[in-house]
CSV table of C-alpha atoms in Angstrom, one decimal:
chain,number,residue,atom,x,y,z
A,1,UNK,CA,-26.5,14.7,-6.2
A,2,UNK,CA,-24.0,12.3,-7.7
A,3,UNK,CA,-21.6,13.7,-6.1
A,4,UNK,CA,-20.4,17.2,-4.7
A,5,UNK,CA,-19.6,20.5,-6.1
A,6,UNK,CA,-16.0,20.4,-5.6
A,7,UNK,CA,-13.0,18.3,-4.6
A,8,UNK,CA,-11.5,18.8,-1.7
A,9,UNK,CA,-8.4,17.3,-0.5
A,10,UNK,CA,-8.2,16.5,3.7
A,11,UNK,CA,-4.7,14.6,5.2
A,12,UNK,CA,-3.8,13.8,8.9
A,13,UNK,CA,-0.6,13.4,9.9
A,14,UNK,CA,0.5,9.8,8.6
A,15,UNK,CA,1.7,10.8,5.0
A,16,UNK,CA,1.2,14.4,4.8
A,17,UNK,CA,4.0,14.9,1.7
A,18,UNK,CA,2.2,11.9,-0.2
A,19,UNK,CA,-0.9,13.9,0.1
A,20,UNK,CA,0.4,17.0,-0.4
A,21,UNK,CA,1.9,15.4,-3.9
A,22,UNK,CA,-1.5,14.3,-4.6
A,23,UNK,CA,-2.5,17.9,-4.8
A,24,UNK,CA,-0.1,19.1,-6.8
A,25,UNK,CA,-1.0,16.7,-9.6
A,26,UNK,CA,-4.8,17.5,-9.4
A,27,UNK,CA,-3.4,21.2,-9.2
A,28,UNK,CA,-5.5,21.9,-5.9
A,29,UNK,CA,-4.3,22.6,-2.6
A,30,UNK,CA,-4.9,20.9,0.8
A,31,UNK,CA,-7.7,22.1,3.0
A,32,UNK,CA,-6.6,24.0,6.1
A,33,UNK,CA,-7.4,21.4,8.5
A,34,UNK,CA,-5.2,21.0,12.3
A,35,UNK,CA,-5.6,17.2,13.4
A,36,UNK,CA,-3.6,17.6,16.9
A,37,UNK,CA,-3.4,15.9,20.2
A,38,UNK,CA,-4.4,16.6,23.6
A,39,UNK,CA,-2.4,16.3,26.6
A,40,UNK,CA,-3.8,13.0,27.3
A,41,UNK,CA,-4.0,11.8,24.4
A,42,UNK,CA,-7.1,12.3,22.4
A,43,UNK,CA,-7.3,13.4,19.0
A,44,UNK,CA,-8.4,17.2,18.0
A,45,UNK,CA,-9.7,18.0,14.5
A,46,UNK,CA,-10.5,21.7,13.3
A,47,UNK,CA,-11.7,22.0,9.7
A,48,UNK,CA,-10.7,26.1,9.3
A,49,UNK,CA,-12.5,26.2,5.6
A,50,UNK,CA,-16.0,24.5,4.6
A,51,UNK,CA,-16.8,21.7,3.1
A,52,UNK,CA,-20.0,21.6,2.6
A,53,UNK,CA,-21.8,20.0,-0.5
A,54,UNK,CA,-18.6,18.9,-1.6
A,55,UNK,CA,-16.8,15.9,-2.5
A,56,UNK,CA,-14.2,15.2,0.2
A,57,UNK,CA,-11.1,13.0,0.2
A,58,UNK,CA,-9.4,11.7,3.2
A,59,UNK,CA,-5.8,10.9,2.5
A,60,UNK,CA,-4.1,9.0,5.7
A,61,UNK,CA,-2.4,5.8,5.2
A,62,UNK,CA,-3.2,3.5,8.5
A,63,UNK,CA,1.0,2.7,9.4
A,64,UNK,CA,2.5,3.5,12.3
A,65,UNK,CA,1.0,4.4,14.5
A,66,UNK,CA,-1.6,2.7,13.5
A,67,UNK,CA,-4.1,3.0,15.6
A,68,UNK,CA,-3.2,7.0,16.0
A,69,UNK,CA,-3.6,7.6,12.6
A,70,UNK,CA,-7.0,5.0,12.3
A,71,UNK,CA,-8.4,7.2,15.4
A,72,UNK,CA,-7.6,10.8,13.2
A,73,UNK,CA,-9.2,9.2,10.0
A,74,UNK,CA,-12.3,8.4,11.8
A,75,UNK,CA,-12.5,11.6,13.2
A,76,UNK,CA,-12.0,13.0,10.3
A,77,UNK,CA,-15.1,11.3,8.4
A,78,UNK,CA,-17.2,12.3,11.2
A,79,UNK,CA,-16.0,16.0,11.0
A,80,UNK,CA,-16.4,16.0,7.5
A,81,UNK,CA,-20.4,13.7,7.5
A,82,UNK,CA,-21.3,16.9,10.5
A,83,UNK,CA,-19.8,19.7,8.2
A,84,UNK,CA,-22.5,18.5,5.1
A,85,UNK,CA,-20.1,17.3,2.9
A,86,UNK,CA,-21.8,15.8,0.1
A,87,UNK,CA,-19.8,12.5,-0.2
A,88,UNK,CA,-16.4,11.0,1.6
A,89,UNK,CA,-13.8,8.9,0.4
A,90,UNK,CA,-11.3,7.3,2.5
A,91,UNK,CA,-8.1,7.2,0.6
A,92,UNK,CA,-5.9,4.8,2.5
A,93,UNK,CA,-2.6,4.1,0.1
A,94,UNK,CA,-1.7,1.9,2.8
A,95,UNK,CA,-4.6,-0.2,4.3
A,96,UNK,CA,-3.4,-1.4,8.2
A,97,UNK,CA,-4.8,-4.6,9.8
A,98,UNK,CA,-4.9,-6.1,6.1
A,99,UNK,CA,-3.4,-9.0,7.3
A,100,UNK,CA,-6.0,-9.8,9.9
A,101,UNK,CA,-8.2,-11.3,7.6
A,102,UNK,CA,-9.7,-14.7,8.9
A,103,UNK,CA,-9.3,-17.1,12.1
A,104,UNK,CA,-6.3,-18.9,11.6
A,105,UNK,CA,-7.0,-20.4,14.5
A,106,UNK,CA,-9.8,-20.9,17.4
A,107,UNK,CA,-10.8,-17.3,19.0
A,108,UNK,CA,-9.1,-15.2,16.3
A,109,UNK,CA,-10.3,-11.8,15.6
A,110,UNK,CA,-11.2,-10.7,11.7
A,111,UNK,CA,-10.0,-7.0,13.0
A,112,UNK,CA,-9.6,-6.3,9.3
A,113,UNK,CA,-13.8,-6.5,9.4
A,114,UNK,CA,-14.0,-4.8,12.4
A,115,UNK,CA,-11.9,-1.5,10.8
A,116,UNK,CA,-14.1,-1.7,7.7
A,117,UNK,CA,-17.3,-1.3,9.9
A,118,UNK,CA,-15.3,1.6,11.9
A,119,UNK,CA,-14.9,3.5,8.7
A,120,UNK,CA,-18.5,2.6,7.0
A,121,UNK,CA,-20.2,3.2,10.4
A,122,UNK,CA,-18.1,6.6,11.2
A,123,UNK,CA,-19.9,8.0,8.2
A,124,UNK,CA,-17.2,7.2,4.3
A,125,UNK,CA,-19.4,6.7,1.3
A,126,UNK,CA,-16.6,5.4,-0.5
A,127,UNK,CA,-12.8,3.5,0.0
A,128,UNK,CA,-9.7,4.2,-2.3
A,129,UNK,CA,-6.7,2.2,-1.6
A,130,UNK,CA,-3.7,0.0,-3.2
A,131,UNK,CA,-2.7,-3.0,-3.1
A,132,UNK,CA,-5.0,-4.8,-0.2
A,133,UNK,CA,-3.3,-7.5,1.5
A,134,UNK,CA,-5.9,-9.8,1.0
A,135,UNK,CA,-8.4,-8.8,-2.0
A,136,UNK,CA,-11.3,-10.3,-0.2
A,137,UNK,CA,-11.0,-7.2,2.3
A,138,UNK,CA,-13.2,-5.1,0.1
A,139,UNK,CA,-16.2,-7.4,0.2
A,140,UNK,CA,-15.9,-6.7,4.4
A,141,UNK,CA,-17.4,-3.3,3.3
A,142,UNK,CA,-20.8,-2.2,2.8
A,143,UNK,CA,-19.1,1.0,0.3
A,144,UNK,CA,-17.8,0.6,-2.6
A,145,UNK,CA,-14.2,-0.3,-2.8
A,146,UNK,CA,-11.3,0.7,-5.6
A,147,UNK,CA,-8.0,-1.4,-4.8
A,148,UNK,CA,-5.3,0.4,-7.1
A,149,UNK,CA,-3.0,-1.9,-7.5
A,150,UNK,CA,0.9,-0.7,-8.0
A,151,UNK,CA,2.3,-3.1,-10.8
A,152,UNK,CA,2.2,-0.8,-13.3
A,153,UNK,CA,4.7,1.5,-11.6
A,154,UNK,CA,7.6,-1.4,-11.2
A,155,UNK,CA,6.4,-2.6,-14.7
A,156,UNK,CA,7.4,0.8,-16.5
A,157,UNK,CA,10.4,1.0,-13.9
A,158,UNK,CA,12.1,-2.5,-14.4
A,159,UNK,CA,11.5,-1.7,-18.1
A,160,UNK,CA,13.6,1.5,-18.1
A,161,UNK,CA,16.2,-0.2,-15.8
A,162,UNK,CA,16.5,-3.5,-18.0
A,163,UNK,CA,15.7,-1.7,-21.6
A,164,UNK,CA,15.2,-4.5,-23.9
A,165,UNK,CA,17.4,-6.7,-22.8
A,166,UNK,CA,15.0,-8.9,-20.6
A,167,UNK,CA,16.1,-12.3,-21.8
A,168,UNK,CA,17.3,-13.6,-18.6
A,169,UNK,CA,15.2,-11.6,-16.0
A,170,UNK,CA,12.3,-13.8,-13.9
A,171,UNK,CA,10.2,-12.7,-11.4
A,172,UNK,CA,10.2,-14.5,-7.9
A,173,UNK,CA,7.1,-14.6,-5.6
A,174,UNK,CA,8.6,-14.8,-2.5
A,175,UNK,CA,5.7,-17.2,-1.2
A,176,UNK,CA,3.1,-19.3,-2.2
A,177,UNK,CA,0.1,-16.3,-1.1
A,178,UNK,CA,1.2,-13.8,-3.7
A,179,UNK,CA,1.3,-16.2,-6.5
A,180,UNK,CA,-1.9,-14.2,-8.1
A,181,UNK,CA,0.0,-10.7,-7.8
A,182,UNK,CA,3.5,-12.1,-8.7
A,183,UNK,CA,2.3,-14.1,-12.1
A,184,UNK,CA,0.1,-10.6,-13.2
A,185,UNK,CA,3.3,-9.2,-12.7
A,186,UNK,CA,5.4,-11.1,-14.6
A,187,UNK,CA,2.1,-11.3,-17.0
A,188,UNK,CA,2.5,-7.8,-17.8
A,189,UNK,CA,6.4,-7.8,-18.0
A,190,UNK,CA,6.0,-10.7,-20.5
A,191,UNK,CA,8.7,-13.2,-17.9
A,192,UNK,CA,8.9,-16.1,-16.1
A,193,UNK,CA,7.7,-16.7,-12.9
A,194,UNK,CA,9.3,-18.5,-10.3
A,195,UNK,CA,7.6,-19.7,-6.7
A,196,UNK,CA,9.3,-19.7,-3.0
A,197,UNK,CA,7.6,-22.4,-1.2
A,198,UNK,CA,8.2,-21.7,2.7
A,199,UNK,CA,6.6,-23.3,5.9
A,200,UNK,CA,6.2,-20.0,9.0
A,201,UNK,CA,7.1,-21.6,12.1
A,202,UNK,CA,5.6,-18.9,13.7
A,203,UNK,CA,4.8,-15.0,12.9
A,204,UNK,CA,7.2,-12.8,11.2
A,205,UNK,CA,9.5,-15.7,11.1
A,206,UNK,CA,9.8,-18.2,7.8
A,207,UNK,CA,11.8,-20.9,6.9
A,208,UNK,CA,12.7,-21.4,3.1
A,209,UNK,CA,11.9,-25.3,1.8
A,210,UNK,CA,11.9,-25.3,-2.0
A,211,UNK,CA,12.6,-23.1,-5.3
A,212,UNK,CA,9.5,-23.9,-7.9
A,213,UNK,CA,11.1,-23.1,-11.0
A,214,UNK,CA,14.2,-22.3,-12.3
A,215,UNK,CA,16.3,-19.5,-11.5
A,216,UNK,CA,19.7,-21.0,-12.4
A,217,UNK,CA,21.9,-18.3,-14.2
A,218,UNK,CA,19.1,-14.9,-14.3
A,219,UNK,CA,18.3,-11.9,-13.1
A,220,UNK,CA,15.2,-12.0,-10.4
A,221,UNK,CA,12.7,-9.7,-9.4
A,222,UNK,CA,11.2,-10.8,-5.8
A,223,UNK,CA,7.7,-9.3,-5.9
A,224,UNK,CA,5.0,-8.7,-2.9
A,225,UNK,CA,2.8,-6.2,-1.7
A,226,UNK,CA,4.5,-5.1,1.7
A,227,UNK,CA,7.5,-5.9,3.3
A,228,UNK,CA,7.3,-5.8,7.0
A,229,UNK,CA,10.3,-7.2,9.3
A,230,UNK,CA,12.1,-8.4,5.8
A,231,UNK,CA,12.8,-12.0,6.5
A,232,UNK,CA,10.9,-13.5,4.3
A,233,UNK,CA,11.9,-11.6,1.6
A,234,UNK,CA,15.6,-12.0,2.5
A,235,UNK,CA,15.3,-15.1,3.0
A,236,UNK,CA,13.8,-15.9,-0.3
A,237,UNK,CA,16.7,-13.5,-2.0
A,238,UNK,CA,19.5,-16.0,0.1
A,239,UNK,CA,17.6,-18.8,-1.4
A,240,UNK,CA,17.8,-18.0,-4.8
A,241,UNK,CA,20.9,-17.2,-5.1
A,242,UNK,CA,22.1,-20.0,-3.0
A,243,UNK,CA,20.1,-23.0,-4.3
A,244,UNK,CA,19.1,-21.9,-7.4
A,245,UNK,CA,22.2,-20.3,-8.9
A,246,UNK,CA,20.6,-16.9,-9.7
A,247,UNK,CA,22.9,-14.3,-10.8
A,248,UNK,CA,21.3,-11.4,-9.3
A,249,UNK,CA,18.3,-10.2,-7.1
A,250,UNK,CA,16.8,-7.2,-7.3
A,251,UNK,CA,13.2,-6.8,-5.0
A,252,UNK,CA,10.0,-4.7,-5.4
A,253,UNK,CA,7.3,-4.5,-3.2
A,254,UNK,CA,4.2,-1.6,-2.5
A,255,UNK,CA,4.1,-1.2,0.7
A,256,UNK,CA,7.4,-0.2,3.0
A,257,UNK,CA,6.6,-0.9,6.4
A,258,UNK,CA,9.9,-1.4,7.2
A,259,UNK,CA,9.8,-2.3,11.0
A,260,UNK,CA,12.1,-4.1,13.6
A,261,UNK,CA,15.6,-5.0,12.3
A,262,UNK,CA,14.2,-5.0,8.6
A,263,UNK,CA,16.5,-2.5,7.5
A,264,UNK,CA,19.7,-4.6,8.7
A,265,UNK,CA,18.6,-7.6,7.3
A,266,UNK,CA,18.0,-6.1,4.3
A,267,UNK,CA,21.3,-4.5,4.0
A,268,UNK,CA,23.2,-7.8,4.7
A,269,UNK,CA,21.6,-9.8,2.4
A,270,UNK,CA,22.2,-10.0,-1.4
A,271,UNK,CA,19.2,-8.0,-3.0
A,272,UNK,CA,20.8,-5.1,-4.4
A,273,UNK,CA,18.0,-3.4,-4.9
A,274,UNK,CA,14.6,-2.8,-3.6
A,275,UNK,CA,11.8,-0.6,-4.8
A,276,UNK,CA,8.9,0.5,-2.8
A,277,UNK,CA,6.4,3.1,-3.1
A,278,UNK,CA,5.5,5.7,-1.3
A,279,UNK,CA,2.1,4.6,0.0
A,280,UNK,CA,4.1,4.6,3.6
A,281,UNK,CA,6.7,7.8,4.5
A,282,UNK,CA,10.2,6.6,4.9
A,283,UNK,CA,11.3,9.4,7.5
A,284,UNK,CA,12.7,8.2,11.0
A,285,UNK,CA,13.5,4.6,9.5
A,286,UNK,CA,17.7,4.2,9.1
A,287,UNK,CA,19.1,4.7,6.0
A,288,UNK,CA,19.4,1.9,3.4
A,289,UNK,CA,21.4,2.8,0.5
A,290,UNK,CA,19.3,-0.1,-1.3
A,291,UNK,CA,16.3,1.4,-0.8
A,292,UNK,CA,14.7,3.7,-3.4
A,293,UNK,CA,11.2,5.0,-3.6
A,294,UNK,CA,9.0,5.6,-6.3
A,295,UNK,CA,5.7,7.7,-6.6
A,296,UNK,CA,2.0,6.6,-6.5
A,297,UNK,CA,0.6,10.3,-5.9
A,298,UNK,CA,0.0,10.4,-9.7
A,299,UNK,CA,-1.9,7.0,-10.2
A,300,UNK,CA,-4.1,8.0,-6.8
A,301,UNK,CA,-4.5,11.7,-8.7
A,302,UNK,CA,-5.7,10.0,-11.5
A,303,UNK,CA,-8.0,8.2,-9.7
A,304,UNK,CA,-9.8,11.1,-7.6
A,305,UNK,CA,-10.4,13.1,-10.7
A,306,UNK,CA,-12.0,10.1,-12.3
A,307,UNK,CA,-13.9,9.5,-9.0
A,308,UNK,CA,-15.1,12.8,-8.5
A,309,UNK,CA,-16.4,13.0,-12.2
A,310,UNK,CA,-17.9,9.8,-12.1
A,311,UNK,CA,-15.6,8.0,-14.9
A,312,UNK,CA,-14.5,4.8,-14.9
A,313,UNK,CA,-11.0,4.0,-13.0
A,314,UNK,CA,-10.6,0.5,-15.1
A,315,UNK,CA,-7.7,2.1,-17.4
A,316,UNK,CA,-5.6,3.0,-14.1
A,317,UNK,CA,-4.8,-1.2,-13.6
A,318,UNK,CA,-3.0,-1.4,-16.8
């Protein structure tokens, strides 16, 4: 069987409104599923409906908690692989330990390997996420992988916001390790690019040493993938406006994770605005009047209808 009879749509608790979005825009509803918690902490799962022989999709991004809502995932599959469902696919928007991808230095763990054996070992046939912090992550699994990646969203937003007057906006990686996402970016925009060259003292801490390009005079759009505690994203905003001259910043990014003091350091510095979307929930965080959210649900709609009838998802990237 290629793959099952049906879809059917499974969430735990890390981003149930994101999946709940996703449903609407297939025009299904989610399974009646309780993923709860035991007094002492272990996980429950209780699948009230069947699944059998059909084609099951897992959403649960892996944020925080992140090794709660890793734990629910896994039992999910395993639910799911006992209930004869015909195939599973992991949907993680948000894909956690991404940034645990080699040994920077001697006795490292690769825990982003070890989370991609969890998941092909618990029992997924299949991965569906966006915007992986390192690409080479999907070659750690022995499944086939789909990385959605979200610069088509900012693309058609940043082309509303600016209409056609474009002349003087340049997008900004805010270091040298997104320089392939940033220039398909500004690729597809048809702008500039611009490069923060920064030496990391130590983690989630970066110093800011040079501006490659010029930014003198224009409109900037810092791009990355996830913004964690903020400071290096800050700090490249602060840079651009104070050594190279730029007129204003405006910041974009897929993944909110949003934790520490990010949100203070993000309202003190000069970005005026910054996009995410909304592969991570927002709720509990402090509000940011900066902050605005747009929605992937649609593009990870499109994508399990094209999975489930085995179509190509190629079309979805630009």
């Amino acid at each position: 069987m290629a793959h099952g009879k049906d879809i059917k749509i499974i969430c735990g608790n890390s981003n149930r409104p994101f999946a709940e979005s996703v449903c609407r825009y297939i025009g299904l509803r989610l399974c009646n599923t309780d993923v709860a918690t035991f007094s002492d902490g272990e996980i429950s799962v209780s699948l009230f409906e069947t699944v059998r022989g059909s084609d099951v999709f897992i959403i649960q991004s892996t944020c925080f908690p992140i090794n709660d809502n890793l734990m629910e995932m896994l039992i999910l599959v395993d639910a799911c692989k006992r209930a004869s469902a015909s195939r599973i696919t992991c949907v993680i928007p948000y894909f956690g330990y991404a940034r645990q991808d080699r040994k920077s230095k001697s006795r490292d763990p690769i825990s982003a390997k070890l989370v991609a054996n969890l998941i092909t070992s618990a029992g997924a046939d299949r991965v569906l996420t966006m915007d992986l912090h390192a690409a080479q992550i999907q070659g750690f699994f022995d499944i086939p992988v789909d990385n959605l990646v979200g610069n088509p969203l900012f693309v058609e937003y940043y082309l509303k916001k600016f209409g056609g007057n474009m002349d003087d906006v340049s997008v900004v990686s805010p270091d040298v390790g997104s320089v392939a996402r940033a220039r398909a970016y500004a690729m597809k925009m048809g702008l500039g690019l611009a490069i923060i060259d920064k030496r990391r003292e130590k983690a989630n801490q970066a110093e800011v040493v040079n501006i490659i390009g010029s930014v003198e005079g224009k409109r900037i759009i810092l791009f990355d993938d996830m913004v964690d505690t903020a400071g290096s994203l800050c700090g490249a905003a602060n840079a651009c406006v104070e050594r190279g001259g730029a007129k204003e910043v405006f910041a974009c990014a897929t993944h909110g994770v949003l934790s520490g003091k990010s949100i203070d350091l993000i309202e003190g510095s000069v970005i005026q605005e910054l996009v995410f979307t909304d592969t991570i929930p927002y709720g509990g965080k402090k509000t940011c009047g900066k902050i605005k959210y747009l929605s992937a649900a649609p593009l990870f709609a499109e994508a399990i209808k094209r999975i489930f009838e085995e179509v190509s998802i190629a079309t979805l990237f630009r």
